[in-house]
Coordinates of C-alpha atoms in Angstrom, one line a residue:
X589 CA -94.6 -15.2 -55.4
X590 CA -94.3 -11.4 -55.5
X591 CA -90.8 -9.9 -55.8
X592 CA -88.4 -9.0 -53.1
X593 CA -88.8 -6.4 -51.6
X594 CA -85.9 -3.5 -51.3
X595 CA -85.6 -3.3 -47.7
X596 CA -85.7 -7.2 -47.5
X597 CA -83.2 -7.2 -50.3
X598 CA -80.8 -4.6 -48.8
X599 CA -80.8 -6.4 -45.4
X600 CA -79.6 -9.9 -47.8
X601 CA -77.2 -7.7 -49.2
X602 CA -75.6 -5.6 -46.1
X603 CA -75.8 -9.4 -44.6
X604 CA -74.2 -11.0 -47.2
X605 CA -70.9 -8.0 -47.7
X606 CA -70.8 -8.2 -43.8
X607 CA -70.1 -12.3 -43.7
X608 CA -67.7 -11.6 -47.4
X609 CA -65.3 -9.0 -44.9
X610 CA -64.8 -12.4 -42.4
X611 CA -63.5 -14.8 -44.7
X612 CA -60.7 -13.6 -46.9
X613 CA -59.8 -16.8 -49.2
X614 CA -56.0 -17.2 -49.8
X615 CA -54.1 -20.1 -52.5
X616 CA -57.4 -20.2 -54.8
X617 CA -56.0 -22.8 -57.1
X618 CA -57.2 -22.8 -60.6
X619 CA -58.1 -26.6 -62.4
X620 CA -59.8 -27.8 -65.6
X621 CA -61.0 -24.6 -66.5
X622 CA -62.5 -24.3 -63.4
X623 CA -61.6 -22.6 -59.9
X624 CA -60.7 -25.4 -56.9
X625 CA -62.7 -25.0 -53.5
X626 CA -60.1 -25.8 -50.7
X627 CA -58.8 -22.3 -50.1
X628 CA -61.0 -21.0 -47.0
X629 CA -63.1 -22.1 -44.3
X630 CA -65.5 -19.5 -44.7
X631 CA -66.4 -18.5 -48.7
X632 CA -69.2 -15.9 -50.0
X633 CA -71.2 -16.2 -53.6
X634 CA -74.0 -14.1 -55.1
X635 CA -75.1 -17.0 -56.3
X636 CA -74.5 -20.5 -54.7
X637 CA -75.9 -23.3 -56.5
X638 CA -76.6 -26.7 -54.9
X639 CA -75.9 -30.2 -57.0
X640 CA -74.8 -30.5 -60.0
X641 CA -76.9 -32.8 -62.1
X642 CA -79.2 -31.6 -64.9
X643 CA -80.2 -28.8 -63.3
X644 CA -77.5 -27.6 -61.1
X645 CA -75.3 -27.2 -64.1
X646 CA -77.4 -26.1 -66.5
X647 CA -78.4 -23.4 -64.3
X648 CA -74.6 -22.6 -62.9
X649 CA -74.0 -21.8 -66.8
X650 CA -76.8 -19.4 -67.1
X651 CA -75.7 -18.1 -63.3
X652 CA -72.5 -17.5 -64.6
X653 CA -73.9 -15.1 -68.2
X654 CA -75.8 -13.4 -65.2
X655 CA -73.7 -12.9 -62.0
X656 CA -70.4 -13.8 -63.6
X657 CA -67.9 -16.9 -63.1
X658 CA -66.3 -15.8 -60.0
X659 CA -69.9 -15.3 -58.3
X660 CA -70.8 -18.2 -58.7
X661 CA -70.4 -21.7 -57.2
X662 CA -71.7 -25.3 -57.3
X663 CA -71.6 -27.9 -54.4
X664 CA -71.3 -31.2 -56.0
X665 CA -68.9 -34.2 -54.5
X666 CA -69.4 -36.9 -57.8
X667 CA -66.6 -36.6 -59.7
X668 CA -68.4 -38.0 -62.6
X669 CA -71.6 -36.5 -64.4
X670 CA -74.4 -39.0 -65.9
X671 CA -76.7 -38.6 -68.7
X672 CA -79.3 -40.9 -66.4
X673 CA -81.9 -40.8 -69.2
X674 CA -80.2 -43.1 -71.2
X675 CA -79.9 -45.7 -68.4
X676 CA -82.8 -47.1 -70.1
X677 CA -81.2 -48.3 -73.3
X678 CA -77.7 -49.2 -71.4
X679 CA -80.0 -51.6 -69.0
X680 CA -81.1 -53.3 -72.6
X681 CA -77.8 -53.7 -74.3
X682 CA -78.4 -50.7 -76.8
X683 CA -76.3 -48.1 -74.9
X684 CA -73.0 -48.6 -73.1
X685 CA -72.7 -46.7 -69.4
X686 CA -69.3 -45.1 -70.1
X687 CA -71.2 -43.4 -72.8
X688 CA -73.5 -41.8 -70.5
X689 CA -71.0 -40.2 -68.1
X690 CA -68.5 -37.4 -68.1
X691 CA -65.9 -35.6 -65.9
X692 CA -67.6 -33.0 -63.8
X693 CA -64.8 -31.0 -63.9
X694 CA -66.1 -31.0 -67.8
X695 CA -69.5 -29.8 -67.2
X696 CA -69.3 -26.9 -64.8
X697 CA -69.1 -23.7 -66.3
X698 CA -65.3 -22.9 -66.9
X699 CA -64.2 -20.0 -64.1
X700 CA -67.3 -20.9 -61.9
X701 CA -66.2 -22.6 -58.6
X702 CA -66.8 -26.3 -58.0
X703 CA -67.2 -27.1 -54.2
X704 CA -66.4 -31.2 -54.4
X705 CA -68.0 -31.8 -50.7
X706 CA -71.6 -32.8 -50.0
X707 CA -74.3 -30.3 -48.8
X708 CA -75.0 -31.1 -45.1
X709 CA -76.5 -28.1 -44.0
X710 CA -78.8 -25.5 -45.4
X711 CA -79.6 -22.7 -42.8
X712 CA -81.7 -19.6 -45.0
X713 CA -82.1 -17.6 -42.0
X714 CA -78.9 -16.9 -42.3
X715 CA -77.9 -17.7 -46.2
X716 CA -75.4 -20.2 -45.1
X717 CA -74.8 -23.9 -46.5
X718 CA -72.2 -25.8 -44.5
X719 CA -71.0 -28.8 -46.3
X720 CA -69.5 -32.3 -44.7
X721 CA -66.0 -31.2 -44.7
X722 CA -67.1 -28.4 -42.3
X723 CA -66.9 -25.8 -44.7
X724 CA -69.4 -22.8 -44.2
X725 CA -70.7 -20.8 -47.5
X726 CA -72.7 -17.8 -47.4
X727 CA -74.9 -16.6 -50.2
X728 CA -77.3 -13.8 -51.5
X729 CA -79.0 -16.0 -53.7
X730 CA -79.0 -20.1 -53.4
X731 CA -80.6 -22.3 -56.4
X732 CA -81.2 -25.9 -54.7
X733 CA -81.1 -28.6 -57.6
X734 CA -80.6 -31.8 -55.3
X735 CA -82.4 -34.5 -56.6
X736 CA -84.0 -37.3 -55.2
X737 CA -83.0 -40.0 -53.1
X738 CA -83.2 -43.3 -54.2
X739 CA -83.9 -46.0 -51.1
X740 CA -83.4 -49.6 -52.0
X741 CA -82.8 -50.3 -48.3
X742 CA -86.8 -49.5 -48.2
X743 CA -87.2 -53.3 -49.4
X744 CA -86.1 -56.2 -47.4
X745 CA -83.0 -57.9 -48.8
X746 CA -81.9 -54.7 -50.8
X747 CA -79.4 -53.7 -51.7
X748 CA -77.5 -57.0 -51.0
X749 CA -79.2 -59.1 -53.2
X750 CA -77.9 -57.3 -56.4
X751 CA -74.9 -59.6 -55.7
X752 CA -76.8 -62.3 -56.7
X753 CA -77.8 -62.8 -60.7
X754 CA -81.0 -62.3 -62.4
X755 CA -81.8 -58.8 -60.8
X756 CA -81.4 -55.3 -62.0
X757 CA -82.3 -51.8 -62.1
X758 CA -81.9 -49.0 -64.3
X759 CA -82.0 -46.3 -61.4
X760 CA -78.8 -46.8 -60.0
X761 CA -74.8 -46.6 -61.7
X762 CA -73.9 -49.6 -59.4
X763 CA -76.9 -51.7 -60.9
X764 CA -77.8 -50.9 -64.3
X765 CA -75.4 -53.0 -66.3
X766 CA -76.6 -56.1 -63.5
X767 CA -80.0 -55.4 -65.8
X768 CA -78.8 -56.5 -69.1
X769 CA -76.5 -59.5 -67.4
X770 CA -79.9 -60.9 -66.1
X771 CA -81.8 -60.4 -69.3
X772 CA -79.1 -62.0 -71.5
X773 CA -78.7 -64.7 -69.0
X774 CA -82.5 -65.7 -69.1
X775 CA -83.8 -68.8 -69.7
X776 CA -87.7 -69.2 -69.0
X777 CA -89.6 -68.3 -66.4
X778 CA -91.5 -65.0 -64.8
X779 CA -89.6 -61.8 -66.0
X780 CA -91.3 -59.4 -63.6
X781 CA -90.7 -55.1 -63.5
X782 CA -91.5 -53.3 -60.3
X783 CA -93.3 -49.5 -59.8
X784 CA -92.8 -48.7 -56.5
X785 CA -95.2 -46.6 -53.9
X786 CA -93.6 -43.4 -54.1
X787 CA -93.2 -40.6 -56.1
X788 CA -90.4 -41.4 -58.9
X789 CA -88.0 -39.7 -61.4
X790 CA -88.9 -40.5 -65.0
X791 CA -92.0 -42.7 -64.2
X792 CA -91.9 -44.2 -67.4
X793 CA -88.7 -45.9 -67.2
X794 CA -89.9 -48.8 -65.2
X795 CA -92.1 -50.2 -68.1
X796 CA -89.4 -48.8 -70.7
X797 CA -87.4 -51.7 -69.9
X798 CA -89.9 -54.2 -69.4
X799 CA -90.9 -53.9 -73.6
X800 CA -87.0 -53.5 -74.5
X801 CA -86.7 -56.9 -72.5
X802 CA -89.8 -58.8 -74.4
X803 CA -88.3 -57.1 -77.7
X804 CA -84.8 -58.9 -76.8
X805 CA -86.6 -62.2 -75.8
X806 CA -88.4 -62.2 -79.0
X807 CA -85.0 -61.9 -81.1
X808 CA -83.2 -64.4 -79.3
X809 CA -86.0 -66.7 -79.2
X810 CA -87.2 -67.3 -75.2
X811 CA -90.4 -65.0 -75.7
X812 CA -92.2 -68.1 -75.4
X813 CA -90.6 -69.6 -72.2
X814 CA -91.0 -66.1 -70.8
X815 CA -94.0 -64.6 -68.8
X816 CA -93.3 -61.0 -68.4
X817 CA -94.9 -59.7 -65.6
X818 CA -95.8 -55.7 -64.5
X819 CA -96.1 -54.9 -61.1
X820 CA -97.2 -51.9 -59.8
X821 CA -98.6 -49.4 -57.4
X822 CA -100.6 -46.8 -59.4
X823 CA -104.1 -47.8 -60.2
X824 CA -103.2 -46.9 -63.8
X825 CA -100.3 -48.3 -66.2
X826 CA -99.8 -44.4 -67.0
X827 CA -101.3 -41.4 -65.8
X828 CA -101.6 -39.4 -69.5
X829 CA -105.1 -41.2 -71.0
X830 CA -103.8 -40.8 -74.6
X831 CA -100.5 -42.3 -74.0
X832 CA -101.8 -44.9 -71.4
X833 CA -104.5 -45.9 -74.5
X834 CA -101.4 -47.0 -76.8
X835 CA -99.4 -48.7 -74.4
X836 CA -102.5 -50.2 -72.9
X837 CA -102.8 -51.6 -77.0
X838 CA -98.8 -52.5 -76.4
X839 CA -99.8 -54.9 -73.1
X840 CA -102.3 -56.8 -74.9
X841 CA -100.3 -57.0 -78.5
X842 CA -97.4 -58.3 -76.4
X843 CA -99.2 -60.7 -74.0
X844 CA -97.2 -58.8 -70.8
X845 CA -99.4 -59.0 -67.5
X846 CA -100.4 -56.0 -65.6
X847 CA -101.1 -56.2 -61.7
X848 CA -102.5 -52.9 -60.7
X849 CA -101.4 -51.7 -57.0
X850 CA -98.8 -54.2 -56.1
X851 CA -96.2 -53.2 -54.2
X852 CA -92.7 -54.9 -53.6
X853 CA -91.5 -55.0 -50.3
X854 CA -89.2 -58.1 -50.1
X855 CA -86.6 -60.2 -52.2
X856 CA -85.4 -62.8 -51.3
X857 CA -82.5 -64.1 -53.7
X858 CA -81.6 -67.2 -52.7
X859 CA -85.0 -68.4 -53.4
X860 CA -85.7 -65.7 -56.2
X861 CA -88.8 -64.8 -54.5
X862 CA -90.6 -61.2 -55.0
X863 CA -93.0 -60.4 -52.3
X864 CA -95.7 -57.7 -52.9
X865 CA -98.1 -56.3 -50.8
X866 CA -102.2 -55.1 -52.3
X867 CA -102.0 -51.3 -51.8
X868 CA -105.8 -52.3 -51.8
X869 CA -106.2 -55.2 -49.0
X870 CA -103.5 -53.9 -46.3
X871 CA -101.8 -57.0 -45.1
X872 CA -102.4 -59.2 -48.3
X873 CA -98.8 -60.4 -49.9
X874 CA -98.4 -61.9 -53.1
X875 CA -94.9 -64.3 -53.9
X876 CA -93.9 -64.6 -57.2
X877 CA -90.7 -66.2 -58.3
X878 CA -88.5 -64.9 -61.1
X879 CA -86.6 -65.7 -63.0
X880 CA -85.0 -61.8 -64.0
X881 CA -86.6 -59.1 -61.7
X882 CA -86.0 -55.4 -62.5
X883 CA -86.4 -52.8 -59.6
X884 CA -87.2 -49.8 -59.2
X885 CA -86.5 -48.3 -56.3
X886 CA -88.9 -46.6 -53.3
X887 CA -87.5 -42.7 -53.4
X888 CA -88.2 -39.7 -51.7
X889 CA -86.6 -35.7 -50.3
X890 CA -83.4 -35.1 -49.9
X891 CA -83.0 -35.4 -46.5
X892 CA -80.8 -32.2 -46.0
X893 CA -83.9 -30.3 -47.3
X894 CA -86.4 -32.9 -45.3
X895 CA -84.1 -31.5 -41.9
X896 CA -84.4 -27.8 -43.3
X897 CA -87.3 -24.7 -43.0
X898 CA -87.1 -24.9 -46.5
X899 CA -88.9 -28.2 -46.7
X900 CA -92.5 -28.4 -47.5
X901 CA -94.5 -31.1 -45.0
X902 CA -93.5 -33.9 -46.8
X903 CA -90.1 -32.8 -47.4
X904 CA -89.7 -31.4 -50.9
X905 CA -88.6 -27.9 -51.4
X906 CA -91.3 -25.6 -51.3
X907 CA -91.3 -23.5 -54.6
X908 CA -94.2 -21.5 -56.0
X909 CA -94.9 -24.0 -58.9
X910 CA -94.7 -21.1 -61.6
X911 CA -92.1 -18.8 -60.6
X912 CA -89.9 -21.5 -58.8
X913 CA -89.0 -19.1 -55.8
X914 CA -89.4 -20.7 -52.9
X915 CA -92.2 -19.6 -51.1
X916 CA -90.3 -18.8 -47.4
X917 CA -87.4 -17.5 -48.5
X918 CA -87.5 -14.8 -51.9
X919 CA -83.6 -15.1 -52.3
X920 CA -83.9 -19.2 -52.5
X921 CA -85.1 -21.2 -55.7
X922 CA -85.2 -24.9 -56.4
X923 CA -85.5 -26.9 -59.6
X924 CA -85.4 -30.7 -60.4
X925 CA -86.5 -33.7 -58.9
X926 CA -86.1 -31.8 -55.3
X927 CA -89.0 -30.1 -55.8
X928 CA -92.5 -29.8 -55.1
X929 CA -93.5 -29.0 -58.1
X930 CA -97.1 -31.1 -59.3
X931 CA -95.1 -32.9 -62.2
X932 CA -93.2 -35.5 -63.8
X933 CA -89.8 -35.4 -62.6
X934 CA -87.7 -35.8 -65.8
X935 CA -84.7 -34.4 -67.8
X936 CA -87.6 -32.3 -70.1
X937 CA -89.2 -30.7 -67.3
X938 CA -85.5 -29.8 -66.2
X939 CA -85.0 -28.0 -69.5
X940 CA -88.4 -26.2 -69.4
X941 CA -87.5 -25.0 -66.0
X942 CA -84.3 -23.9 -66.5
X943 CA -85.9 -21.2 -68.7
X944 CA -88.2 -20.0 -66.3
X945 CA -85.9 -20.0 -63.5
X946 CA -83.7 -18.0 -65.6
X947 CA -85.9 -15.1 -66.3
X948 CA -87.8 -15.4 -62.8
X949 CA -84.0 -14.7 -61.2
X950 CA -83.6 -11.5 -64.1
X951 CA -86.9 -10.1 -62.8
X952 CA -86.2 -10.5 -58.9
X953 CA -82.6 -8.9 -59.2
X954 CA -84.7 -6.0 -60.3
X955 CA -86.9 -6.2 -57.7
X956 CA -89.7 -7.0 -60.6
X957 CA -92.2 -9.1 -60.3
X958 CA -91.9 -12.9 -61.9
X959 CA -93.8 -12.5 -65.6
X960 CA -93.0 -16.4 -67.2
X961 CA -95.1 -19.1 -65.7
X962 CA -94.2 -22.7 -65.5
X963 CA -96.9 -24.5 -66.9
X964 CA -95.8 -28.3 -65.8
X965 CA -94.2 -29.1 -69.0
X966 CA -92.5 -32.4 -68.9
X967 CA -92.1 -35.4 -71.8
X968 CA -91.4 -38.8 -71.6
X969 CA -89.8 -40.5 -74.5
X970 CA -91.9 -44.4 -73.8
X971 CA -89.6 -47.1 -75.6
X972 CA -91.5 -49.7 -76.6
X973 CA -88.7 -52.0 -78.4
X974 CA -85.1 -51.1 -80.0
X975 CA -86.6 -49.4 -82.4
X976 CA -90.2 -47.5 -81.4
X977 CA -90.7 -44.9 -78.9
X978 CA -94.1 -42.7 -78.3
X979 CA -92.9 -39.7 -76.9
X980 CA -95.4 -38.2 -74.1
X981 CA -95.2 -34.8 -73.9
X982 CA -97.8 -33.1 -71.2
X983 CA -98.5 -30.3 -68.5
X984 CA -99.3 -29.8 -65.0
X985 CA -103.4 -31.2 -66.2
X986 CA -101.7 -34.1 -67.4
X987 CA -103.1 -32.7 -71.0
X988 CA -100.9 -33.5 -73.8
X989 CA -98.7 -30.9 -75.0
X990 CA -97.2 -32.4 -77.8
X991 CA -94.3 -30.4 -79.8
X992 CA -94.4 -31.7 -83.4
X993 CA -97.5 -31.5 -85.7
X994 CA -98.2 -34.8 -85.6
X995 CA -100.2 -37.6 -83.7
X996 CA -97.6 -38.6 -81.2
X997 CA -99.9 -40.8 -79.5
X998 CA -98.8 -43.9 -81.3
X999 CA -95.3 -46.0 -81.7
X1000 CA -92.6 -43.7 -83.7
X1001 CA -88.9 -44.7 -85.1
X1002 CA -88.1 -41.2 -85.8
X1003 CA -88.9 -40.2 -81.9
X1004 CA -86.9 -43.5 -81.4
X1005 CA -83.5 -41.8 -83.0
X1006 CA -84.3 -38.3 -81.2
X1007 CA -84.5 -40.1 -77.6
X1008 CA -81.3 -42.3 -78.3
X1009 CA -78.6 -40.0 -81.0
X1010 CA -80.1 -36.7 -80.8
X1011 CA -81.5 -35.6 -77.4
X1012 CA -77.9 -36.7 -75.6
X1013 CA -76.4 -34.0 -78.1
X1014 CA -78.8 -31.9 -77.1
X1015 CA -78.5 -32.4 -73.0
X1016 CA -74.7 -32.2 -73.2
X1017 CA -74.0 -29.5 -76.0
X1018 CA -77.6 -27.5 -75.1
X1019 CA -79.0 -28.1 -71.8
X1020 CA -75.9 -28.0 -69.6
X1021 CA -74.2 -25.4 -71.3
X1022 CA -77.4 -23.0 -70.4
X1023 CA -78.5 -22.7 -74.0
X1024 CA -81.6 -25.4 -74.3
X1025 CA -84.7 -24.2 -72.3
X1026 CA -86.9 -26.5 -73.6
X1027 CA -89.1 -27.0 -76.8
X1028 CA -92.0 -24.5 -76.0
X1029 CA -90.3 -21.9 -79.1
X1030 CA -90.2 -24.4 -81.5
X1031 CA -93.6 -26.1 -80.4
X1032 CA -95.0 -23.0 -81.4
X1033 CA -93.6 -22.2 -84.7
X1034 CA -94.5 -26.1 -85.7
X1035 CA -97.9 -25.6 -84.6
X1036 CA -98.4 -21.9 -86.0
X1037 CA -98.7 -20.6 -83.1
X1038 CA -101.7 -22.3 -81.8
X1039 CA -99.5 -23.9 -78.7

């Protein structure tokens, strides 16, 4: 995506001063740190930034070096910010969940202006959000960091049957401690794990869990009575060859079963029935009962993007997958799970992005053309017990692009200690304080260089 160009940016900008001279915000409040948002029905930012997970905040505090605090704002109505990567470990016992959250009102950038309302509206025609409380922003610039949208209701009987035991997932804060109730409360019996048919955030988590859960059932002695069972859609148990080689070894090692391009589509808790379709033999279903069932949920746009001209034809935002400027609209830019970017959607390709994002939005203020490329960079810490982890680390090829000098293509208790002590430190102390862009500098002063 070329840069913007001055007549284009000079009409955002005569645009933008015209809508600032309607609205003229009175009682501003100031609260943790942080400027309130119920002072005007009508509020103009330079920058407006939309959610703030990962992404939204991490890029609100590099907004904020850029633009300044008080032009910039971030639309986010949780009041409460998770570390979700560690959902993994607090689904197995390792991790508690109050460890993984935090106030929002400690994560956004101190003097930048937290709008606590949901985005229900995004009209870039004419560089306006309006959010659920009928509030209307305009903006000369928008970052759109949104997420994804999980969709339990996809599969008959959710989400009601997580009132009953013996089912969890690690996707969800209402549902990820139900995971470790039903794997301490096992007995014997079919322990099945779920990969649904649709794009996912952190595609490795769904197996994650299933080799913390035979590593518990081996310690407390029920790995025998247990049948651990994988159950998914892809056609592949991972998508990387070198990493899908060693956990292939993991599956066999372990005695775990792995159904390729099964589907789940129904539970039914009373009986403790699964029912999967055969993404290959359209109206064949398989029921299995269980005994613990974890589930991961069907997922998909945002549907305020899906509803907007920003959407792509399936719904994500539509961002030139180096730059990450959309490719409609030069003043918009997206990052995150929301996008359409061709890769993993994960915490790591967050951090990479942030840094391109960041020096794409330098270069377009100047009316300069983007010079950083995005190359897909994303990793995926693999658990494979409380103690292992192979950490997968590849591009938009899918070829490994591994950031220490060794063979990380095999089980690891150092990576193990970076994924569960060190890489929260560095997510709430680096990432969301602007200052972690990823590994790419350090991947090449350990290599020499060569990567």
């Amino acid at each position: 995506m070329g840069p913007i160009q001055i007549g284009t940016l000079s009409r955002v900008r005569m645009s933008a001063m015209y809508r600032l001279k309607q609205c003229y915000p009175k009682g501003i409040s100031i609260s943790n740190l942080h400027t309130s948002s119920q002072a005007c029905a009508k509020e103009h930012f330079k920058m407006l930034v939309l959610g703030g997970g990962s992404g939204g905040i991490a890029m609100s505090a590099r907004m904020k070096r850029r633009f300044g605090a008080d032009n910039v704002a971030v639309v986010e109505p949780a009041e409460t910010h998770y570390y979700q990567p560690i959902w993994t470990l607090v689904g197995a016992g390792a991790k508690t969940l109050a460890s993984s959250g935090r106030p929002t009102a400690s994560v956004v950038p101190s003097g930048v202006k937290w709008v606590k309302s949901r985005v229900q509206e995004i009209n870039p025609d004419s560089n306006t959000v309006i959010t659920d409380d009928g509030k209307e922003i305009s903006y000369e610039y928008l970052i759109v960091a949104l997420g994804i949208q999980l969709h339990y209701e996809k599969i008959k009987g959710l989400p009601e049957a997580f009132d009953h035991p013996n089912i969890g997932s690690n996707y969800s804060i209402q549902t990820v401690e139900k995971t470790w109730i039903a794997l301490q409360n096992f007995k014997e019996g079919n322990a099945i794990f779920t990969f649904p048919n649709t794009p996912v955030k952190c595609a490795g988590a769904p197996q994650k869990i299933m080799y913390l859960a035979d590593s518990y059932l081996r310690k407390t002695g029920k790995r025998e009575k247990a049948k651990i069972i994988y159950n998914t859609s892809l056609p592949v148990l991972f998508g990387v060859k070198k990493y899908a080689d060693v956990l292939w070894e993991i599956v066999r090692s372990r005695n775990i079963q792995v159904n390729h391009r099964q589907n789940l589509i129904e539970v039914r808790a009373d009986q403790r029935e699964a029912v999967f379709e055969n993404l290959d033999n359209p109206g064949e279903t398989n029921v299995v009962q269980y005994e613990l069932l974890h589930v991961t949920p069907p997922m998909g746009p945002i549907q305020v993007i899906k509803s907007s001209s920003l959407a792509d034809e399936a719904g994500w935002l539509n961002v030139d997958k180096e730059s990450l400027q959309h490719k409609n609209y030069p003043n918009v830019f997206g990052i995150g799970d929301c996008t359409n970017l061709p890769t993993a959607k994960t915490a790591a390709a967050v951090a990479a992005q942030t840094a391109i994002l960041d020096r794409t939005i330098s270069k377009v203020l100047k009316n300069q053309k983007p010079d950083r490329k995005y190359d897909g960079y994303t990793s995926c810490p693999l658990v494979t017990s409380y103690s292992t982890v192979v950490l997968a680390e590849f591009d938009y090829t899918g070829q490994p692009l591994e950031t220490f000098p060794v063979n990380q293509g095999k089980e690891s208790r150092i990576m193990y200690h970076m994924k569960a002590d060190l890489m929260p430190h560095i997510y709430w102390q680096g990432l969301l304080k602007g200052f972690w862009g990823g590994p790419g500098p350090y991947r090449k002063l350990l290599h020499l260089g060569m990567k």
